[in-house]
XYZ file of C-alpha atoms in Angstrom:
786
model
C 36.940 -56.785 92.933
C 35.034 -59.809 92.771
C 31.866 -60.566 94.668
C 30.764 -64.321 95.200
C 29.838 -66.918 97.304
C 31.666 -69.362 98.340
C 31.115 -72.355 95.845
C 30.176 -76.128 97.826
C 30.372 -79.096 96.484
C 29.587 -82.523 97.973
C 31.701 -86.097 97.083
C 30.351 -89.548 98.379
C 32.873 -91.923 99.631
C 32.306 -95.220 98.593
C 30.893 -97.522 100.692
C 32.418 -100.645 101.974
C 29.921 -103.787 101.728
C 27.000 -103.388 98.839
C 24.596 -100.045 99.289
C 20.937 -100.571 100.678
C 18.720 -99.156 97.960
C 17.016 -95.621 98.967
C 19.687 -94.363 101.193
C 20.330 -91.815 98.471
C 19.848 -89.693 95.513
C 21.704 -87.602 93.316
C 19.453 -84.924 90.722
C 21.346 -83.828 88.019
C 18.478 -82.194 85.846
C 18.934 -78.602 86.929
C 21.142 -76.011 85.023
C 22.672 -74.733 87.760
C 22.699 -76.807 91.059
C 22.353 -80.263 92.306
C 20.858 -81.513 94.640
C 20.712 -84.655 97.176
C 17.909 -86.021 98.779
C 18.684 -88.585 101.941
C 15.754 -90.083 102.696
C 15.672 -92.068 106.032
C 14.172 -95.675 106.386
C 11.080 -95.706 108.550
C 12.500 -97.343 111.904
C 9.818 -100.093 112.863
C 11.854 -100.133 117.151
C 10.282 -96.604 116.394
C 5.685 -97.758 116.139
C 3.629 -97.063 113.647
C 2.749 -93.397 114.821
C 5.964 -92.034 113.834
C 6.857 -88.473 112.951
C 10.009 -88.355 112.089
C 11.662 -86.449 109.374
C 12.126 -89.345 106.268
C 14.233 -87.247 103.569
C 16.386 -84.208 103.516
C 17.158 -82.171 100.648
C 20.065 -79.915 99.917
C 21.397 -78.165 96.851
C 25.244 -78.134 95.785
C 27.093 -77.080 92.811
C 28.304 -80.302 92.159
C 27.302 -83.546 93.949
C 29.963 -86.353 92.578
C 28.852 -89.645 93.315
C 30.844 -92.872 94.700
C 32.491 -93.048 90.951
C 33.950 -89.746 90.823
C 38.041 -89.734 89.862
C 39.746 -87.657 91.266
C 41.218 -85.868 87.966
C 37.425 -85.031 87.519
C 37.309 -83.501 90.921
C 40.484 -81.759 90.318
C 39.134 -80.174 86.611
C 36.147 -79.180 88.271
C 36.872 -77.062 91.987
C 40.669 -77.286 92.188
C 41.749 -75.556 88.726
C 39.909 -72.960 89.123
C 41.058 -71.548 91.957
C 44.138 -71.914 90.537
C 43.858 -70.187 87.680
C 42.596 -67.177 89.488
C 46.180 -67.642 91.978
C 47.679 -67.017 88.915
C 46.019 -63.970 87.895
C 46.692 -62.612 91.124
C 43.574 -63.136 93.925
C 43.888 -65.074 97.035
C 42.054 -69.149 97.075
C 40.948 -71.641 99.316
C 40.065 -75.294 98.870
C 38.912 -76.850 102.536
C 37.622 -79.995 102.794
C 35.040 -80.394 105.113
C 33.262 -83.623 107.025
C 33.116 -86.202 109.677
C 36.211 -88.965 110.565
C 36.204 -91.326 107.952
C 34.328 -89.889 105.324
C 37.713 -89.125 101.987
C 38.806 -85.761 103.248
C 42.663 -86.347 103.099
C 42.246 -88.829 99.809
C 40.416 -86.234 98.773
C 43.221 -82.710 99.545
C 46.424 -85.389 99.511
C 45.467 -88.209 97.904
C 46.042 -92.537 98.197
C 49.462 -93.454 98.604
C 48.675 -96.834 96.115
C 48.330 -95.435 92.463
C 49.757 -92.776 90.273
C 46.090 -91.866 89.668
C 45.161 -91.255 92.830
C 46.961 -88.237 93.537
C 44.257 -85.579 95.736
C 43.843 -81.964 95.172
C 47.382 -80.976 96.486
C 50.014 -83.029 94.198
C 47.716 -81.970 90.775
C 47.223 -78.908 91.316
C 51.119 -78.558 92.421
C 52.316 -79.687 89.094
C 49.399 -77.409 87.299
C 50.667 -74.419 88.573
C 54.733 -75.099 87.689
C 53.125 -76.220 84.063
C 51.828 -72.698 83.584
C 54.811 -70.826 84.830
C 56.887 -72.629 83.049
C 54.405 -71.926 79.368
C 54.475 -67.990 80.670
C 57.706 -66.289 80.110
C 56.282 -62.680 79.792
C 57.105 -62.582 84.126
C 58.815 -63.164 86.288
C 57.147 -66.533 88.801
C 58.227 -66.449 92.969
C 56.778 -69.882 94.942
C 57.494 -70.275 98.416
C 55.602 -73.068 100.758
C 54.851 -73.733 104.229
C 52.854 -76.584 105.797
C 51.151 -75.693 109.219
C 49.724 -78.426 111.304
C 47.243 -77.439 114.317
C 46.769 -79.975 117.261
C 45.084 -79.800 120.368
C 44.647 -75.519 119.302
C 49.006 -75.280 118.986
C 50.172 -74.837 115.750
C 53.255 -76.495 114.743
C 55.743 -76.409 111.354
C 55.750 -79.376 109.246
C 58.864 -78.477 107.652
C 60.762 -77.665 110.757
C 63.589 -79.924 109.539
C 64.161 -80.949 114.229
C 60.639 -82.798 113.834
C 62.195 -86.217 113.474
C 64.964 -85.808 116.088
C 62.543 -83.882 118.364
C 59.954 -84.647 120.810
C 56.476 -82.482 119.661
C 56.751 -80.030 122.578
C 59.769 -79.552 122.316
C 59.003 -78.480 118.917
C 58.445 -73.670 119.092
C 54.794 -73.246 118.776
C 53.577 -71.145 115.798
C 52.016 -68.226 117.003
C 49.570 -65.294 115.218
C 50.586 -62.318 115.301
C 48.021 -59.001 114.284
C 49.346 -56.226 112.589
C 47.498 -52.199 112.853
C 46.403 -53.211 109.069
C 44.929 -56.195 111.331
C 46.766 -58.209 108.861
C 48.062 -62.163 110.472
C 51.431 -62.987 110.394
C 52.827 -66.596 111.721
C 55.471 -66.640 114.051
C 57.965 -69.600 113.648
C 56.663 -70.965 110.194
C 59.044 -71.577 107.531
C 58.492 -70.028 103.719
C 60.434 -71.886 102.024
C 61.629 -71.349 98.301
C 60.964 -74.410 95.492
C 61.981 -73.545 91.806
C 60.284 -77.178 90.396
C 57.198 -79.250 90.692
C 59.439 -81.685 92.459
C 60.894 -79.853 95.282
C 57.257 -78.859 95.905
C 55.871 -82.364 95.977
C 59.272 -82.978 98.528
C 57.991 -80.627 100.683
C 54.516 -81.475 100.752
C 55.902 -85.707 101.566
C 57.843 -84.570 104.665
C 55.176 -82.308 105.943
C 53.182 -85.783 105.564
C 55.331 -87.894 106.845
C 55.383 -85.206 110.113
C 51.682 -85.022 110.520
C 49.639 -86.648 113.307
C 48.069 -90.119 112.172
C 46.168 -92.322 114.574
C 44.022 -95.854 113.977
C 40.106 -95.031 115.798
C 37.613 -97.073 115.533
C 36.363 -95.611 112.534
C 39.388 -95.151 110.330
C 42.926 -97.089 110.815
C 44.418 -93.930 109.882
C 42.199 -91.179 110.874
C 44.550 -87.605 110.997
C 44.565 -85.728 114.480
C 45.248 -82.904 113.377
C 43.858 -79.686 110.665
C 46.275 -78.870 107.967
C 47.054 -75.812 105.991
C 49.276 -76.358 103.202
C 49.570 -72.254 101.743
C 51.371 -71.630 98.379
C 52.660 -68.135 97.769
C 52.867 -67.030 94.553
C 54.506 -63.413 93.349
C 55.276 -62.624 89.651
C 55.739 -59.022 88.120
C 56.869 -57.934 84.745
C 60.218 -57.190 84.031
C 61.155 -53.490 83.885
C 57.423 -52.707 86.121
C 57.705 -51.787 89.559
C 54.209 -53.721 90.031
C 54.130 -56.589 92.086
C 51.566 -59.522 92.461
C 50.666 -60.997 95.436
C 48.448 -64.080 95.901
C 48.688 -66.974 98.621
C 46.237 -70.787 97.682
C 45.474 -72.297 100.852
C 44.812 -76.320 100.551
C 43.062 -77.134 103.882
C 42.524 -80.601 105.394
C 40.237 -79.823 108.191
C 40.407 -83.125 111.087
C 37.219 -84.835 111.077
C 34.218 -84.585 113.677
C 33.426 -87.606 115.911
C 31.157 -88.243 117.647
C 32.751 -90.191 121.586
C 29.316 -91.735 122.511
C 29.795 -93.625 119.020
C 33.657 -93.498 118.817
C 33.911 -94.978 122.175
C 37.573 -93.830 122.637
C 40.110 -92.580 125.580
C 42.546 -91.427 126.392
C 45.098 -89.013 124.250
C 42.779 -90.148 121.497
C 39.744 -88.911 123.752
C 42.059 -85.890 123.986
C 42.606 -85.227 120.771
C 38.343 -85.685 119.823
C 37.877 -82.780 121.785
C 40.034 -80.094 120.726
C 39.498 -81.579 117.139
C 35.497 -81.007 117.827
C 36.361 -77.734 119.652
C 37.600 -76.368 116.860
C 35.178 -77.337 114.432
C 32.493 -75.882 117.052
C 33.922 -72.241 117.082
C 34.212 -72.449 113.152
C 30.661 -73.348 113.526
C 30.256 -70.531 115.366
C 32.159 -68.116 112.773
C 30.131 -68.953 109.833
C 26.647 -69.430 111.449
C 27.854 -65.144 112.206
C 29.106 -63.807 108.471
C 25.416 -65.752 107.413
C 23.738 -62.807 109.454
C 23.144 -59.687 108.516
C 23.270 -56.525 110.832
C 26.408 -58.929 113.018
C 29.060 -56.760 114.083
C 31.486 -59.123 115.923
C 32.523 -62.189 113.647
C 34.999 -64.618 116.769
C 37.812 -65.140 114.686
C 40.115 -65.414 117.915
C 38.746 -68.258 119.321
C 40.426 -70.488 117.555
C 43.546 -70.307 115.825
C 42.398 -71.745 112.766
C 39.491 -69.066 112.718
C 41.797 -67.109 112.834
C 44.445 -68.564 110.348
C 41.326 -68.478 107.367
C 40.439 -65.739 108.331
C 40.656 -64.030 104.399
C 38.891 -66.986 103.824
C 35.935 -66.841 105.963
C 34.484 -63.473 104.054
C 37.343 -61.589 103.619
C 40.293 -61.007 100.624
C 39.640 -64.784 99.552
C 37.929 -66.733 96.527
C 36.840 -70.170 98.881
C 35.449 -73.712 97.744
C 34.079 -75.884 100.071
C 34.160 -79.668 99.209
C 31.718 -81.613 101.445
C 32.536 -85.602 102.362
C 30.165 -87.551 102.735
C 29.855 -91.791 104.392
C 25.913 -92.392 102.948
C 26.014 -95.245 105.073
C 22.878 -96.209 107.714
C 24.706 -95.790 110.853
C 27.088 -92.544 109.360
C 23.148 -90.893 107.969
C 23.275 -88.608 110.870
C 26.695 -87.176 110.745
C 26.084 -86.601 107.122
C 22.996 -84.005 107.336
C 24.689 -82.886 109.391
C 27.538 -81.710 106.747
C 24.492 -81.212 104.446
C 23.387 -78.046 106.999
C 26.697 -76.559 107.346
C 27.426 -76.115 103.980
C 24.365 -75.198 103.356
C 25.191 -72.211 105.500
C 28.562 -71.773 104.361
C 26.998 -71.809 101.021
C 25.656 -67.648 102.345
C 28.787 -66.299 102.792
C 29.894 -63.710 100.509
C 33.578 -63.296 100.020
C 35.361 -59.553 97.966
C 38.467 -60.576 96.542
C 40.762 -58.142 95.442
C 43.957 -57.984 93.194
C 46.723 -58.045 95.332
C 49.207 -55.619 93.463
C 51.825 -53.439 95.295
C 54.307 -51.260 93.814
C 57.715 -52.993 94.513
C 59.867 -51.250 97.505
C 63.395 -51.587 96.146
C 62.117 -50.342 92.052
C 60.625 -47.538 93.987
C 63.726 -46.217 96.046
C 66.173 -46.612 93.137
C 63.118 -44.050 91.084
C 62.631 -41.850 93.746
C 66.588 -41.516 94.208
C 66.829 -40.202 90.442
C 64.014 -37.931 90.323
C 66.252 -36.435 93.479
C 69.604 -35.891 90.762
C 67.085 -34.796 87.987
C 64.778 -32.353 90.854
C 68.787 -31.323 91.553
C 70.032 -30.738 88.186
C 67.787 -28.996 87.055
C 67.744 -26.331 90.048
C 71.702 -25.626 89.243
C 70.796 -24.861 85.851
C 68.076 -22.826 87.308
C 70.263 -20.388 89.753
C 73.731 -20.404 88.141
C 75.009 -22.361 91.131
C 76.949 -26.062 91.523
C 75.581 -26.774 95.291
C 77.438 -29.641 96.753
C 75.815 -31.274 100.290
C 77.246 -29.420 102.888
C 78.438 -25.857 103.240
C 81.547 -24.662 103.075
C 84.047 -22.755 105.642
C 83.557 -19.564 104.973
C 79.720 -19.562 104.439
C 79.468 -21.058 107.476
C 81.838 -18.104 109.099
C 79.292 -15.625 106.830
C 75.912 -17.184 108.491
C 77.737 -16.925 112.122
C 78.052 -13.087 111.945
C 74.584 -12.387 109.926
C 73.254 -14.212 113.272
C 75.558 -12.501 115.682
C 74.528 -9.023 113.975
C 71.024 -9.949 114.359
C 71.110 -10.465 117.761
C 72.954 -7.938 118.453
C 70.322 -5.240 117.497
C 68.707 -3.823 119.193
C 65.600 -2.405 116.327
C 62.325 -4.644 116.495
C 61.902 -4.517 112.884
C 65.266 -5.790 111.666
C 65.677 -9.338 109.603
C 68.098 -12.486 108.923
C 68.287 -12.482 105.729
C 69.961 -16.126 103.931
C 68.553 -15.977 100.698
C 66.404 -19.019 100.003
C 68.798 -22.202 100.880
C 67.525 -24.144 102.302
C 70.428 -25.466 103.500
C 71.641 -21.562 105.301
C 67.913 -22.107 106.799
C 68.310 -25.118 108.405
C 71.898 -24.493 109.781
C 70.796 -21.279 111.231
C 67.444 -22.247 112.922
C 70.739 -25.375 114.751
C 72.590 -22.475 115.960
C 69.728 -20.502 117.449
C 69.001 -23.710 118.984
C 72.625 -24.525 120.164
C 72.241 -21.106 122.260
C 68.991 -22.052 124.487
C 70.681 -24.663 125.095
C 73.735 -23.411 125.942
C 71.580 -20.414 128.427
C 69.752 -22.777 129.549
C 72.397 -25.137 131.017
C 74.093 -21.504 132.634
C 71.175 -20.832 134.237
C 70.495 -24.831 135.973
C 74.035 -24.332 136.725
C 73.504 -21.553 138.535
C 70.407 -22.678 140.732
C 72.164 -25.769 141.092
C 75.224 -23.749 143.052
C 72.270 -21.151 145.014
C 70.466 -24.142 145.915
C 73.672 -26.090 147.272
C 75.040 -23.241 149.428
C 71.836 -22.292 150.713
C 71.602 -26.446 151.874
C 74.865 -25.629 153.072
C 74.362 -23.874 155.598
C 71.522 -25.997 157.424
C 74.014 -29.045 157.472
C 76.666 -27.167 158.999
C 74.327 -25.934 161.981
C 73.470 -30.125 162.077
C 76.928 -30.663 162.413
C 77.413 -28.007 164.981
C 74.706 -29.457 167.063
C 75.681 -32.763 166.640
C 79.209 -31.953 167.965
C 78.128 -30.088 171.195
C 76.345 -32.911 171.493
C 78.862 -35.378 171.827
C 81.366 -33.209 174.041
C 78.424 -33.251 176.157
C 78.346 -36.887 176.411
C 82.633 -36.851 177.153
C 82.065 -34.558 179.751
C 79.675 -37.285 181.395
C 82.090 -39.733 180.886
C 85.035 -37.527 181.897
C 83.015 -36.598 185.556
C 81.984 -40.183 186.067
C 85.063 -41.841 185.287
C 86.594 -39.369 187.809
C 84.207 -41.076 190.397
C 85.402 -44.164 189.370
C 89.539 -43.104 190.051
C 88.448 -41.505 193.946
C 86.366 -45.232 194.447
C 89.074 -47.010 193.987
C 91.584 -45.353 195.350
C 89.641 -44.838 198.599
C 89.698 -48.562 198.630
C 92.952 -48.972 197.618
C 94.606 -46.266 200.243
C 91.908 -47.880 202.749
C 93.777 -51.553 201.906
C 96.794 -50.052 202.878
C 96.117 -48.025 206.025
C 94.536 -51.486 207.659
C 97.535 -53.751 206.148
C 100.341 -51.472 207.584
C 98.284 -51.219 210.899
C 97.580 -54.760 211.618
C 101.520 -54.818 210.770
C 102.757 -52.555 213.479
C 100.415 -54.089 216.433
C 102.117 -57.573 215.887
C 105.115 -57.059 214.461
C 106.359 -53.138 216.700
C 110.166 -51.628 215.393
C 112.886 -53.027 218.050
C 114.688 -49.395 216.987
C 112.462 -47.900 216.889
C 113.349 -44.351 217.394
C 109.861 -43.062 219.100
C 108.885 -43.304 223.079
C 105.779 -44.521 223.541
C 103.127 -41.805 224.270
C 104.902 -39.820 222.437
C 102.342 -37.995 219.786
C 102.214 -40.293 216.314
C 104.529 -39.193 213.740
C 102.580 -38.009 210.639
C 103.664 -41.113 208.141
C 102.741 -42.427 204.478
C 102.131 -45.793 204.310
C 104.265 -46.696 201.354
C 104.706 -43.920 198.314
C 102.099 -43.122 196.900
C 103.164 -41.789 193.653
C 104.608 -45.055 192.162
C 101.663 -47.289 193.302
C 99.230 -44.426 191.106
C 101.519 -44.812 188.631
C 100.866 -48.682 188.341
C 96.931 -48.510 189.052
C 97.360 -45.985 185.629
C 99.779 -48.626 183.798
C 97.194 -51.230 184.365
C 94.092 -48.990 182.988
C 95.869 -48.475 180.183
C 96.714 -51.994 180.089
C 92.733 -52.491 180.157
C 92.038 -50.250 177.984
C 94.118 -51.977 174.615
C 92.687 -55.020 176.108
C 89.423 -53.360 175.342
C 89.906 -52.341 171.339
C 90.810 -56.557 171.186
C 87.066 -57.780 172.542
C 84.054 -58.240 170.450
C 80.298 -58.807 171.540
C 78.352 -56.200 172.877
C 81.345 -53.448 173.599
C 82.603 -53.011 170.095
C 80.272 -49.614 170.006
C 81.924 -47.853 173.346
C 84.005 -45.076 173.966
C 87.212 -45.807 175.347
C 85.826 -44.409 179.464
C 82.502 -46.819 178.471
C 84.683 -49.580 178.420
C 86.819 -48.956 181.134
C 83.977 -48.383 183.563
C 82.266 -51.871 182.096
C 85.177 -53.967 182.796
C 84.987 -51.962 187.124
C 81.889 -52.388 187.436
C 81.601 -56.112 185.863
C 84.512 -56.760 188.192
C 82.917 -54.924 191.290
C 80.268 -57.171 190.362
C 78.528 -59.850 192.295
C 78.423 -62.049 189.177
C 81.647 -62.363 188.126
C 83.232 -65.038 190.376
C 80.149 -66.893 189.138
C 80.891 -66.482 185.388
C 84.537 -66.748 186.243
C 83.663 -70.698 187.576
C 80.892 -71.407 184.781
C 84.120 -70.276 183.033
C 86.394 -73.251 184.541
C 83.128 -75.561 184.374
C 83.337 -75.192 180.595
C 86.652 -75.146 179.941
C 87.164 -78.572 182.245
C 83.906 -79.914 179.802
C 85.537 -78.714 176.739
C 88.665 -80.889 177.359
C 86.819 -84.091 178.321
C 84.275 -83.418 175.334
C 87.056 -83.500 173.142
C 88.748 -86.754 174.871
C 86.097 -88.447 174.555
C 85.914 -87.576 171.125
C 89.373 -88.924 170.297
C 88.503 -92.491 172.082
C 85.161 -92.581 169.972
C 86.924 -91.963 166.919
C 90.068 -94.945 168.193
C 87.129 -97.269 168.686
C 85.885 -96.571 165.892
C 89.015 -97.190 163.037
C 89.371 -100.507 165.760
C 85.692 -102.089 165.011
C 86.576 -101.480 161.458
C 89.525 -103.069 161.667
C 88.354 -105.885 163.792
C 85.050 -106.252 160.895
C 87.878 -106.427 158.379
C 90.247 -109.674 159.968
C 87.080 -111.247 161.178
C 86.031 -111.507 156.969
C 89.399 -111.875 156.005
C 89.612 -115.624 158.302
C 86.262 -116.333 156.644
C 87.598 -115.727 153.144
C 91.061 -117.763 154.345
C 88.218 -120.792 156.054
C 86.190 -120.744 152.488
C 89.448 -120.830 150.304
C 91.557 -123.325 152.084
C 87.832 -125.926 151.793
C 87.973 -124.859 148.346
C 92.269 -125.548 147.601
C 91.610 -128.892 150.181
C 88.055 -129.961 148.948
C 86.625 -130.524 152.201
C 83.079 -129.627 153.817
C 84.270 -126.939 156.102
C 84.107 -127.860 159.765
C 80.991 -127.056 161.851
C 82.928 -126.463 165.142
C 83.939 -122.565 165.214
C 87.248 -120.934 164.569
C 89.027 -120.341 167.793
C 90.774 -117.105 166.515
C 87.465 -115.742 164.727
C 85.697 -116.447 168.226
C 88.261 -113.899 169.809
C 88.616 -111.520 167.135
C 84.229 -111.823 168.214
C 84.629 -111.253 171.919
C 86.575 -108.140 170.427
C 84.787 -106.243 168.832
C 82.072 -107.186 170.617
C 84.257 -105.182 173.468
C 85.148 -102.192 171.844
C 81.154 -101.611 170.814
C 80.524 -101.751 173.905
C 83.277 -99.405 174.874
C 81.965 -97.451 171.950
C 78.594 -97.057 173.325
C 79.603 -96.085 176.867
C 81.909 -93.194 175.585
C 79.745 -92.269 173.354
C 76.711 -91.692 175.878
C 78.850 -89.746 178.238
C 79.660 -87.681 175.591
C 75.989 -87.300 174.926
C 75.692 -86.216 178.372
C 78.695 -83.734 178.619
C 76.890 -82.494 175.093
C 73.766 -81.414 176.925
C 75.835 -79.760 179.772
C 78.242 -77.994 177.997
C 74.550 -76.270 176.442
C 73.309 -75.408 179.082
C 76.206 -74.125 180.586
C 77.090 -72.132 177.253
C 73.381 -71.092 177.910
C 73.572 -69.529 182.037
C 76.702 -67.776 180.588
C 74.783 -66.151 178.239
C 71.675 -65.307 180.260
C 74.485 -64.084 183.006
C 75.839 -62.015 180.324
C 72.928 -60.512 178.980
C 72.078 -59.152 182.577
C 75.470 -57.879 183.593
C 74.810 -55.654 180.168
C 71.710 -54.341 181.023
C 72.366 -53.584 184.913
C 75.691 -51.731 183.603
C 73.418 -49.979 181.216
C 70.996 -48.752 184.219
C 73.529 -47.528 185.719
C 75.784 -46.190 183.606
C 72.205 -43.801 182.286
C 71.392 -43.038 186.239
C 74.926 -41.229 186.210
C 74.078 -39.999 183.087
C 71.036 -37.903 184.347
C 72.338 -37.431 187.606
C 75.128 -35.143 186.171
C 73.157 -33.136 184.204
C 70.458 -32.592 186.979
C 73.761 -31.067 189.360
C 75.049 -29.049 186.553
C 73.437 -25.488 186.544
C 74.937 -23.003 185.641
C 73.470 -21.037 188.184
C 75.155 -22.740 190.707
C 78.778 -22.272 189.601
C 79.538 -19.170 191.758
C 78.846 -20.323 194.900
C 79.100 -23.504 195.192
C 82.843 -23.324 193.602
C 85.371 -20.655 193.713
C 88.314 -21.058 191.741
C 91.556 -20.675 192.841
C 94.923 -18.885 191.973
C 97.613 -20.854 191.086
C 99.456 -19.992 194.609
C 96.854 -20.590 196.402
C 96.334 -23.960 195.501
C 99.822 -24.978 195.721
C 99.947 -24.280 199.493
C 96.306 -25.825 200.119
C 98.220 -28.654 198.481
C 101.328 -28.811 200.542
C 99.255 -27.565 203.983
C 97.345 -31.031 203.200
C 100.479 -33.331 202.870
C 101.472 -31.900 206.286
C 98.482 -33.141 207.808
C 98.794 -37.256 209.500
C 96.414 -38.883 206.933
C 95.811 -37.762 203.490
C 92.131 -37.617 202.972
C 90.794 -38.808 199.975
C 87.150 -36.932 198.838
C 84.177 -39.590 198.956
C 82.290 -40.831 195.901
C 78.864 -40.671 196.259
C 77.297 -43.093 194.899
C 74.113 -42.381 192.916
C 71.098 -42.132 194.751
C 73.663 -39.590 197.765
C 74.500 -37.525 193.991
C 71.266 -35.081 195.530
C 72.984 -33.980 198.099
C 76.011 -32.230 197.228
C 76.725 -29.247 195.742
C 74.636 -28.175 192.283
C 77.853 -26.904 190.782
C 80.329 -30.030 191.705
C 79.093 -31.286 188.299
C 79.590 -28.622 185.867
C 80.603 -29.364 182.617
C 84.461 -28.812 182.441
C 84.163 -26.746 179.524
C 82.202 -24.430 181.454
C 84.325 -23.950 184.280
C 87.760 -23.214 185.081
C 90.797 -26.005 186.057
C 90.539 -24.960 189.484
C 86.920 -25.738 189.807
C 86.969 -29.573 189.416
C 87.018 -31.485 192.833
C 90.738 -33.047 193.450
C 91.939 -36.402 195.351
C 94.201 -34.624 197.499
C 97.494 -36.714 196.229
C 99.488 -33.854 194.267
C 100.545 -37.330 191.164
C 96.885 -38.158 191.484
C 95.608 -34.626 190.692
C 98.424 -33.821 187.910
C 96.942 -36.678 186.066
C 93.932 -35.542 185.930
C 93.720 -31.590 185.075
C 96.346 -33.485 182.050
C 93.957 -35.928 180.957
C 90.921 -32.807 181.462
C 92.782 -30.138 179.551
C 93.502 -32.928 176.631
C 90.208 -33.463 176.342
C 89.276 -29.916 175.917
C 92.077 -29.452 173.039
C 90.628 -31.767 171.447
C 87.232 -30.884 171.434
C 87.571 -27.005 170.959
C 89.646 -27.935 167.816
C 86.919 -30.099 166.746
C 84.403 -27.221 167.476
C 86.285 -24.772 165.350
C 87.091 -27.695 162.392
C 83.054 -27.740 161.967
C 82.461 -23.688 161.806
């Protein structure tokens, strides 16, 4: 381990014009360090009484004046760091100073003369020269070039740099492992086997750097650049590998915006440059202070990348570049003060050695083979990787006998073979897992059976509710059927009476004053058959309809159709339908007329243009001036065009009015349908409620007495002998309370003889057959659910 402070050097940039005497002086008399004294000339504008400090003195390891050559800079500053890198230590050289003070010239060099090469190309030449001389080790060299522009990292060696915009390139991001080592994602490493390959990578990166012209510098670098050389060395046959890295950093120059007066993109770049240098100074101040627990490395990307170089495992050297002209004196003093704070930081550089993982794996495998051979010699048995079938069978027998043995002191003896021990453990684990699986299966089966019981009860309750709902629907439909039948009979009786009064038959066998003979106006059986066929036809049509009645049952749909037919608004809805159909036909005819007028207008416009082109072509061919008088044929076409436009406009306005009327009619029909649906729902709910209220089982014995089949037949025959058949009246919803309470008993709770009949044998037989079919279906559903 090597403990040392950061080495600081100063280099003075040559002035463009002749230097003013007395501004600075260099003292080289001291043995270890040199000192630089900067003298501020007194400004008469400040007055005679001026308490400003007139001189500043700073100490450096070495100060290079304006005449210093690039070779001297490399020999004194960069060569010792390169030698330590070859020895296995990390190294860093960075240049710091204001913009235009010579940082890039010192680090990279000038492009005009070969002697102006900077620290980076000279260091590469020295490293590869030493690698060729030292044949006792195997060296591997990799190069990376990172640019930090506006606090975003970019790979300068990315081949897509020339063909893509800067914002389209992948950004280099920082990753940190649990040991707080920094890794850079999207930063490529390029192997360089010769000095020429390394220099080509350097020149490629320099061409991709961000450079702009500023008032202080014609070619100012607008980003921080870190050129890194990764070096690995290993002696042949040794498992120890040495890794070292050398950072050569060219920082962007700080500048005062008030002095340069830049704006736009240059101003944004200046803000980011000054901000990152400010964070660098914060890290330097924190490292120079004692008892400081937190160092703000993560404030910027540059300080995160250079974490080892600042107070870590690295030999670091700083070059302070100074422009000691009168206008730049303040910035130069600030640079020297920064260098003095940097000199207080101590680094602890250690030799980076590690064992090669590949060689370690080979060594361990060989050691395992040797141990196996020794074990075989000690036991006298040659062991293979896996147990044989006989050994496995023997182990399973031992395990079975061990588990069956009830003695708590029994043991399982398998010897000292770890393969057999591991197999026993695997077998025990398998048995335990099988037992758990069986228990889970049994518990899940019992849980499923326990859950099925409430599901069956719930299904039974649901079916009972559905059965009750269907009974209500049957009763409502029976009442409606009675009403319809009574209306039909009354209408037929009225018509027959009117005919008999107006035109009595001449050949009548009865005499006047004779008692009336019972007659039946027409046959009731054919009329009832016709009603049933009509009802079936309606129910089939209801299935085809869509809308809000899709979820209704068949009986409810039948009731809705009858309710709609007798409703007062049904006539209005039908009238609106007819009017709407007529308006749609008119709109369709108008649309066809408009399309015809539009096409005719287009044809007339084409004819006018064609006529106009013909007149122009005729004038050009005959070399005559076009006549000023209008063309009669063109005037005729224009008149037709205006007529068609007027026709088009009239038809369009009429179509627009029809559209408003159609929308109004559709709105009225929608409102009428919604009203009809709501009234039907209210009526249906009232009917269902009255049926439930009037169906208690306690009044069943008093209200309805079941008839035997013979008595019922006699009663029907007696009723058929009366003068006129009478149909039981179907009470209205408000009269249901006056009916006997047993007249609405559920169908499944009473015999069929107790159901109120109409008095018509054909009608009553149809009703009883329908109810019997419904009962059988519902009973099958209940038995199936149980």
